[in-house]
Coordinates of C-alpha atoms in Angstrom, one line a residue:
Chain A
M1 CA 0.0 0.0 0.0
K2 CA 2.8 2.4 0.9
L3 CA 4.5 1.4 -2.3
L4 CA 1.6 2.6 -4.3
K5 CA 1.5 5.8 -2.3
L6 CA 5.2 6.3 -3.0
V7 CA 4.7 5.7 -6.7
K8 CA 1.9 8.3 -6.7
W9 CA 4.2 10.7 -4.9
Y10 CA 7.0 10.3 -7.5
L11 CA 4.5 10.5 -10.4
G12 CA 3.4 13.8 -8.9
F13 CA 6.9 15.4 -9.3
F14 CA 6.4 18.4 -11.6
H15 CA 9.7 18.0 -13.4
V16 CA 9.0 14.5 -14.6
W17 CA 5.6 15.5 -15.9
A18 CA 7.1 18.5 -17.7
F19 CA 9.8 16.4 -19.3
S20 CA 7.4 13.6 -20.2
L21 CA 5.0 16.1 -21.8
A22 CA 7.8 17.8 -23.7
F23 CA 9.1 14.5 -24.9
F24 CA 5.6 13.4 -26.0
F25 CA 5.6 16.5 -28.3
A26 CA 9.1 15.7 -29.4
Y27 CA 8.1 12.2 -30.4
V28 CA 5.1 13.6 -32.3
F29 CA 7.3 16.0 -34.2
T30 CA 10.0 13.6 -35.1
Y31 CA 7.8 10.6 -35.9
D32 CA 8.0 9.6 -39.5
R33 CA 4.8 7.9 -40.4
F34 CA 5.8 7.8 -44.1
A35 CA 8.6 5.4 -43.1
I36 CA 6.0 2.8 -43.0
L37 CA 5.9 2.6 -46.7
T38 CA 9.5 1.3 -46.7
V39 CA 9.0 -0.9 -43.7
S40 CA 5.8 -2.8 -44.1
P41 CA 2.4 -2.2 -45.6
S42 CA 0.5 -3.9 -42.8
W43 CA -1.9 -1.7 -40.8
D44 CA -0.3 -2.2 -37.4
S45 CA 3.1 -1.2 -38.6
L46 CA 1.9 2.4 -38.1
V47 CA 2.0 1.8 -34.4
N48 CA 4.8 -0.8 -34.3
S49 CA 7.3 0.2 -37.0
A50 CA 6.9 3.7 -38.1
W51 CA 9.8 5.4 -36.4
S52 CA 12.1 8.4 -36.8
L53 CA 15.9 8.4 -36.7
Q54 CA 15.8 10.8 -33.7
E55 CA 13.4 8.7 -31.7
P56 CA 16.0 6.4 -30.0
V57 CA 18.0 9.4 -29.0
L58 CA 14.9 11.1 -27.6
M59 CA 14.0 8.1 -25.7
A60 CA 17.5 7.8 -24.2
A61 CA 17.4 11.5 -23.2
H62 CA 13.9 11.2 -21.8
A63 CA 14.9 8.2 -19.7
A64 CA 18.1 10.0 -18.5
L65 CA 16.1 13.1 -17.5
V66 CA 13.4 11.2 -15.6
A67 CA 16.1 9.1 -13.8
A68 CA 18.0 12.3 -13.0
V69 CA 15.0 13.9 -11.4
L70 CA 14.1 10.7 -9.4
F71 CA 17.7 10.2 -8.2
S72 CA 19.9 13.3 -8.4
F73 CA 17.2 15.7 -7.2
E74 CA 16.5 13.5 -4.2
E75 CA 20.0 13.1 -3.1
G76 CA 21.2 16.5 -4.0
E77 CA 18.3 18.7 -3.2
G78 CA 16.6 17.4 -0.1
Y79 CA 14.1 15.0 -1.4
S80 CA 15.7 12.3 0.8
Y81 CA 14.4 14.4 3.6
L82 CA 10.8 14.0 2.3
R83 CA 11.3 10.3 1.9
H84 CA 12.5 10.3 5.5
L85 CA 9.4 12.3 6.7
A86 CA 7.2 9.8 4.9
G87 CA 8.9 7.0 6.8
A88 CA 9.7 4.9 3.7
G89 CA 12.5 2.3 3.5
R90 CA 15.2 2.6 0.9
L91 CA 14.3 -0.6 -1.0
Q92 CA 10.7 0.5 -1.1
V93 CA 11.7 3.9 -2.5
F94 CA 13.9 2.3 -5.1
A95 CA 11.0 0.0 -6.2
A96 CA 8.6 3.0 -6.3
K97 CA 11.0 5.0 -8.4
W98 CA 11.4 2.1 -10.9
L99 CA 7.7 1.8 -11.3
A100 CA 7.2 5.6 -11.6
Y101 CA 10.0 5.7 -14.1
L102 CA 8.4 3.0 -16.3
L103 CA 5.0 4.7 -16.1
L104 CA 6.6 8.0 -17.1
T105 CA 8.9 6.9 -19.9
A106 CA 6.9 4.3 -21.9
P107 CA 3.5 6.0 -22.3
P108 CA 4.6 9.2 -24.0
L109 CA 6.2 7.3 -26.9
A110 CA 3.2 4.9 -27.2
A111 CA 0.8 7.8 -27.0
A112 CA 2.7 9.8 -29.7
R113 CA 2.7 6.8 -32.1
S114 CA -1.0 6.0 -31.4
L115 CA -2.0 9.6 -31.9
L116 CA -0.2 9.8 -35.2
A117 CA -1.5 6.4 -36.3
A118 CA -5.0 7.5 -35.5
S119 CA -4.5 10.8 -37.3
W120 CA -3.4 8.8 -40.4
D121 CA -6.6 6.7 -40.2
Y122 CA -8.9 7.1 -37.2
R123 CA -10.7 3.8 -38.0
M124 CA -7.6 2.1 -36.8
L125 CA -8.6 2.7 -33.2
A126 CA -11.7 0.5 -33.7
R127 CA -9.7 -2.4 -35.1
P128 CA -9.7 -5.4 -32.7
G129 CA -5.9 -5.8 -32.9
F130 CA -5.1 -2.2 -32.2
A131 CA -5.2 -2.5 -28.4
Q132 CA -3.0 -5.6 -28.6
A133 CA -0.5 -3.8 -30.8
L134 CA -0.5 -0.9 -28.4
A135 CA 0.0 -3.1 -25.4
K136 CA 2.9 -4.8 -27.2
L137 CA 4.4 -1.3 -28.0
L138 CA 4.0 -0.3 -24.3
A139 CA 5.6 -3.5 -23.1
G140 CA 8.4 -3.0 -25.6
A141 CA 9.0 0.5 -24.5
A142 CA 8.9 -0.5 -20.8
L143 CA 11.4 -3.2 -21.5
Q144 CA 13.7 -0.8 -23.2
A145 CA 13.3 1.7 -20.4
S146 CA 14.1 -1.1 -17.9
Y147 CA 17.4 -1.7 -19.7
L148 CA 18.2 2.0 -19.5
F149 CA 17.1 2.5 -15.9
P150 CA 20.1 1.1 -14.0
F151 CA 22.5 2.8 -16.3
Y152 CA 20.9 6.3 -15.9
A153 CA 20.1 5.8 -12.2
F154 CA 23.8 5.1 -11.6
W155 CA 24.7 8.0 -13.8
A156 CA 22.4 10.4 -12.0
L157 CA 23.6 9.4 -8.6
A158 CA 27.2 9.7 -9.6
S159 CA 27.0 12.9 -11.6
K160 CA 24.1 14.7 -9.9
R161 CA 23.1 17.7 -11.9
A162 CA 25.8 17.1 -14.5
T163 CA 23.3 14.7 -16.0
Y164 CA 21.5 17.7 -17.6
F165 CA 24.6 18.8 -19.4
V166 CA 25.2 15.3 -20.6
V167 CA 21.7 15.1 -21.9
G168 CA 22.3 18.5 -23.6
A169 CA 25.3 16.9 -25.3
F170 CA 23.2 14.0 -26.4
L171 CA 20.9 16.4 -28.2
E172 CA 23.6 18.5 -29.7
L173 CA 25.2 16.1 -32.1
Y174 CA 27.9 18.6 -33.2
L175 CA 29.4 18.3 -29.7
L176 CA 31.0 15.0 -30.7
E177 CA 34.4 16.4 -30.4
S178 CA 33.8 18.2 -27.1
F179 CA 34.3 17.1 -23.5
W180 CA 30.8 15.4 -23.5
G181 CA 31.4 13.6 -26.7
G182 CA 32.2 10.3 -25.0
P183 CA 28.7 9.3 -24.0
L184 CA 27.6 9.8 -27.6
L185 CA 29.6 6.8 -28.5
V186 CA 26.9 4.6 -27.0
Y187 CA 24.3 6.3 -29.2
R188 CA 24.2 3.5 -31.7
S189 CA 23.7 0.9 -29.0
H190 CA 20.6 2.8 -27.9
L191 CA 19.4 3.1 -31.4
M192 CA 19.5 -0.7 -32.0
L193 CA 17.9 -1.6 -28.7
L194 CA 15.2 1.0 -29.0
R195 CA 14.3 0.2 -32.5
L196 CA 14.2 -3.5 -32.1
P197 CA 12.6 -4.1 -28.7
F198 CA 11.7 -7.8 -29.3
D199 CA 14.7 -8.8 -31.4
P200 CA 17.5 -10.6 -29.8
A201 CA 19.3 -7.3 -29.2
L202 CA 20.7 -8.3 -25.8
G203 CA 23.1 -10.7 -27.5
W204 CA 24.3 -7.9 -29.6
L205 CA 24.4 -5.7 -26.5
A206 CA 26.7 -8.1 -24.7
R207 CA 29.0 -8.3 -27.7
D208 CA 29.1 -4.6 -28.5
L209 CA 28.0 -2.4 -25.7
G210 CA 30.9 -3.2 -23.3
A211 CA 33.4 -2.0 -25.8
R212 CA 31.5 1.2 -26.5
I213 CA 31.1 2.0 -22.9
A214 CA 34.8 1.4 -22.3
A215 CA 35.6 3.7 -25.3
S216 CA 33.2 6.3 -23.9
L217 CA 34.8 6.2 -20.5
A218 CA 38.3 6.4 -22.0
H219 CA 37.2 9.4 -23.9
L220 CA 35.8 11.1 -20.8
V221 CA 39.0 10.4 -18.8
A222 CA 41.2 11.6 -21.6
A223 CA 39.1 14.8 -22.0
A224 CA 39.1 15.4 -18.2
Y225 CA 42.9 15.0 -18.2
L226 CA 43.2 17.5 -21.0
E227 CA 40.9 19.9 -19.2
A228 CA 42.8 19.6 -16.0
R229 CA 46.2 19.9 -17.7
G230 CA 45.3 23.0 -19.5
E231 CA 46.4 24.3 -22.8
V232 CA 49.7 23.1 -24.2
K233 CA 51.8 25.6 -26.2
W234 CA 53.6 23.9 -29.0
R235 CA 57.0 25.2 -30.0
Chain B
M1 CA 16.6 4.9 30.2
E2 CA 18.9 6.2 27.5
V3 CA 17.1 7.4 24.3
V4 CA 20.2 8.3 22.3
V5 CA 23.5 6.5 22.6
A6 CA 26.5 7.3 20.4
E7 CA 29.8 5.5 20.8
N8 CA 32.9 6.7 19.0
L9 CA 30.6 8.0 16.2
S10 CA 32.3 9.5 13.1
K11 CA 31.1 10.7 9.8
R12 CA 33.3 11.7 6.8
F13 CA 32.3 13.5 3.6
G14 CA 34.9 12.9 1.0
F15 CA 38.2 14.1 2.7
T16 CA 36.4 16.1 5.4
W17 CA 35.5 14.7 8.8
A18 CA 32.2 16.2 9.9
L19 CA 32.1 14.3 13.1
R20 CA 34.9 12.6 14.9
G21 CA 34.6 10.0 17.7
V22 CA 31.5 11.4 19.4
S23 CA 30.4 9.4 22.4
L24 CA 27.2 10.5 24.1
K25 CA 24.4 9.2 26.2
L26 CA 21.1 11.1 26.4
G27 CA 18.0 10.2 28.3
G28 CA 14.5 11.7 27.9
G29 CA 13.9 15.4 28.0
L30 CA 15.0 18.4 26.0
H31 CA 18.6 18.4 24.8
L32 CA 20.3 21.3 23.1
L33 CA 23.1 20.8 20.7
L34 CA 25.1 24.0 20.6
G35 CA 28.0 25.0 18.5
P36 CA 29.1 27.2 15.6
N37 CA 28.4 26.5 12.0
G38 CA 30.2 23.4 10.7
S39 CA 30.7 22.0 14.2
G40 CA 28.9 18.8 13.5
K41 CA 25.5 19.4 15.1
T42 CA 23.4 18.8 12.0
T43 CA 25.5 15.8 11.0
F44 CA 24.9 14.3 14.5
L45 CA 21.1 14.9 14.1
K46 CA 21.1 13.3 10.6
L47 CA 22.9 10.2 11.9
A48 CA 20.5 10.0 14.9
V49 CA 17.5 10.0 12.6
G50 CA 18.9 7.6 10.0
M51 CA 19.4 10.1 7.2
L52 CA 23.1 9.4 7.1
K53 CA 25.1 6.2 7.5
P54 CA 28.0 6.5 10.0
T55 CA 31.5 6.1 8.6
S56 CA 32.4 4.4 11.9
G57 CA 31.2 4.0 15.4
L58 CA 27.7 3.3 16.6
V59 CA 24.5 5.2 17.2
R60 CA 21.3 3.8 18.7
V61 CA 18.1 5.8 19.1
L62 CA 15.2 4.4 21.1
G63 CA 17.0 1.1 21.1
L64 CA 17.2 0.9 17.3
D65 CA 20.0 1.3 14.7
P66 CA 18.7 4.4 12.8
W67 CA 20.3 3.4 9.4
R68 CA 19.4 -0.3 9.5
E69 CA 16.1 -0.2 11.3
W70 CA 14.7 3.0 9.8
P71 CA 11.3 1.6 8.8
E72 CA 10.6 0.8 12.5
L73 CA 12.3 4.0 13.8
S74 CA 10.5 6.2 11.4
K75 CA 7.2 5.6 13.2
R76 CA 8.7 7.0 16.4
V77 CA 10.8 10.0 15.3
A78 CA 10.1 13.3 13.5
F79 CA 12.8 15.5 12.0
A80 CA 12.8 19.1 10.8
M81 CA 15.8 19.7 8.6
E82 CA 17.2 23.2 8.1
G83 CA 17.0 24.5 4.6
A84 CA 15.8 21.3 2.9
P85 CA 14.0 22.2 -0.3
L86 CA 10.4 21.3 -0.6
P87 CA 8.4 20.4 -3.7
W88 CA 7.6 23.9 -4.8
W89 CA 4.7 23.0 -7.1
M90 CA 2.6 21.6 -4.3
S91 CA 0.7 23.6 -1.7
G92 CA 1.9 23.2 1.9
R93 CA -1.4 21.6 2.9
S94 CA -1.4 19.0 0.2
L95 CA 2.3 18.1 0.9
L96 CA 1.5 17.5 4.6
A97 CA -1.7 15.6 3.7
E98 CA 0.4 13.3 1.5
L99 CA 3.1 12.8 4.2
C100 CA 0.4 12.0 6.7
S101 CA -1.1 9.5 4.3
M102 CA 2.2 7.8 3.8
R103 CA 3.1 7.8 7.4
G104 CA -0.3 6.6 8.4
S105 CA -0.7 9.6 10.8
P106 CA -3.9 11.5 11.4
F107 CA -4.1 14.9 9.6
S108 CA -5.9 16.4 12.6
G109 CA -2.7 16.8 14.6
V110 CA -1.1 18.7 11.7
E111 CA -4.3 20.8 11.2
R112 CA -4.4 21.8 14.9
L113 CA -0.8 22.9 15.0
A114 CA -1.0 24.7 11.6
G115 CA -3.3 27.2 13.3
E116 CA -1.0 27.6 16.3
L117 CA 2.1 28.1 14.2
G118 CA 0.2 30.4 11.8
V119 CA 0.8 28.1 8.8
A120 CA -3.0 27.7 8.2
G121 CA -3.2 31.2 6.9
Y122 CA -1.1 30.5 3.8
W123 CA -0.8 26.7 3.4
E124 CA -3.3 26.5 0.5
R125 CA -0.8 28.5 -1.7
P126 CA 2.0 26.8 -3.7
I127 CA 5.2 26.5 -1.7
L128 CA 6.9 28.4 -4.5
T129 CA 5.3 31.6 -3.2
Y130 CA 6.5 31.2 0.4
S131 CA 9.1 33.4 2.0
S132 CA 11.9 31.7 3.9
G133 CA 10.2 32.2 7.2
M134 CA 7.0 30.7 5.9
A135 CA 8.8 27.7 4.5
K136 CA 10.6 27.3 7.8
R137 CA 7.3 27.2 9.7
L138 CA 6.1 24.5 7.3
H139 CA 9.3 22.5 8.0
L140 CA 8.6 22.7 11.7
L141 CA 5.0 21.8 11.2
A142 CA 6.1 18.7 9.1
A143 CA 7.9 17.5 12.2
L144 CA 6.0 18.7 15.2
G145 CA 2.6 17.9 13.7
F146 CA 3.3 14.2 13.8
E147 CA 3.1 12.0 16.9
A148 CA 6.6 10.8 17.8
D149 CA 8.7 9.8 20.8
L150 CA 11.6 11.8 19.6
Y151 CA 11.7 15.1 17.8
A152 CA 14.9 16.2 16.1
L153 CA 14.9 19.9 15.2
D154 CA 17.7 21.6 13.2
E155 CA 17.9 25.3 13.9
P156 CA 14.2 25.8 14.7
F157 CA 14.7 29.4 15.9
T158 CA 16.3 30.9 12.8
L159 CA 14.3 32.8 10.1
V160 CA 11.1 32.9 12.2
D161 CA 9.7 36.0 14.0
K162 CA 9.7 36.5 17.8
A163 CA 6.0 35.5 18.2
T164 CA 6.8 32.1 16.5
I165 CA 9.9 31.6 18.7
A166 CA 7.8 32.2 21.8
K167 CA 5.2 29.7 20.5
L168 CA 7.9 27.2 19.7
V169 CA 9.4 27.5 23.2
Q170 CA 5.9 26.8 24.6
L171 CA 5.4 23.8 22.3
L172 CA 8.8 22.3 23.1
E173 CA 8.0 22.6 26.8
E174 CA 4.7 20.9 26.4
L175 CA 6.2 18.1 24.5
R176 CA 8.9 17.7 27.1
S177 CA 6.3 17.6 29.9
G178 CA 4.4 15.0 27.8
G179 CA 7.4 12.7 28.1
R180 CA 8.8 13.2 24.6
T181 CA 12.5 13.5 23.9
L182 CA 13.7 16.6 21.9
L183 CA 17.1 17.0 20.2
V184 CA 17.5 20.7 19.2
A185 CA 20.5 21.8 17.2
T186 CA 20.9 25.6 17.5
H187 CA 23.3 28.4 17.9
Y188 CA 20.7 30.7 19.3
L189 CA 19.2 30.2 22.7
P190 CA 15.8 31.8 23.0
E191 CA 14.5 33.3 26.3
G192 CA 12.6 30.9 28.5
L193 CA 13.9 27.7 26.9
E194 CA 15.1 25.3 29.6
A195 CA 17.1 22.3 28.6
D196 CA 17.9 19.1 30.4
T197 CA 21.3 18.9 28.7
I198 CA 23.5 21.2 26.8
V199 CA 25.9 19.5 24.4
R200 CA 28.6 21.7 22.9
F201 CA 30.1 20.8 19.6
E202 CA 33.3 22.2 18.1
D203 CA 35.1 21.0 15.0
G204 CA 33.2 17.7 14.8
R205 CA 33.8 16.8 18.4
V206 CA 31.8 17.1 21.7
V207 CA 33.7 19.5 23.9
S208 CA 31.3 19.6 26.9
V209 CA 28.1 18.1 28.2
E210 CA 26.2 20.1 30.9
K211 CA 23.3 18.6 32.7
A212 CA 20.7 20.8 34.2
G213 CA 20.5 21.2 38.0

């Protein structure tokens, strides 16, 4: 019972609502319903397959921001005090955050796709298989969000508010050569996982992601070292 | 019976020791933790209410380990933390109602005290619009409005007006007479406040413990 109250509490955070609403619109604006023509002509592919190239990046940024609010705000800005006042245990709070995170990250993507599918052909909503396709989409998005959750939760706890700058770097692709360029190296991993929720992507992940994260960290360490060392004047 | 027991209690943040080897035994009553800024008073309070994990040493409150046994202890302690941000988009009333619901405490206690502390006059407004003094009174209400065996208050007399200070002194006295234990960290001693113990902190250590009488 307390778990549900805690989930309600985290769902009530203004920031996560604002981010989720903003990302719903971002999904709507980047959604490419014409891509369906090159993917599959079946009716449900409007919900399942029509995607945009930006969508995986948006989903990753969305997940990172929600995790940042749920973790770095609490630790850094006093929300652990409120958890304390509510008399909640740490494990209970972690479970509540996970649930709130899933509820906040998966529905905006599903809602955006459904909205645009319906705007393409509103009769689609009445099709018997529509709800099933939607449920599959939600489950897929939740699965993807689950994969991202521990990564971004750890990131938020470790970097606190720096998460926002990193998310900024995600969205500004020209920053590849900057200090924050390292995390962008994992972009392709997200792209594959987010686009193919039910494919055997985890095998690919195990093979590929480790190397990408290692490269990303190496880049960050090298950039931090160069920052700390300062400018070198060549003679 | 001892309510708060600390043995060689230490807390380190990064390379800084906020508390070093504090040993202390406090029974029931009102205990003042005095000391300048950065002397370790707030860290001690946070360790006592389970908000921080000790780096080394031991602390027990009401016979429980605050960090490990927080779910049980949470029903028996209330804490007002200095300067903790609140969810600014909520109204003070709805925040307290949610906290009461999660704690399983009756809202009537909060409602009664809200009138006495003058919070009821503005608590329907969003927290965003509160002055620091108004937010401070809400913090105090969030602790004192709940039933507890131990109240831990961090700097309760700063940012509030004289009338509120007088009211607080009266409330603390009532709670003490009612058999509650109060840990009050402060560097300001208001008129009329009588403590059972005064613990002085300096540079993360306890330098003196004075018992009343």
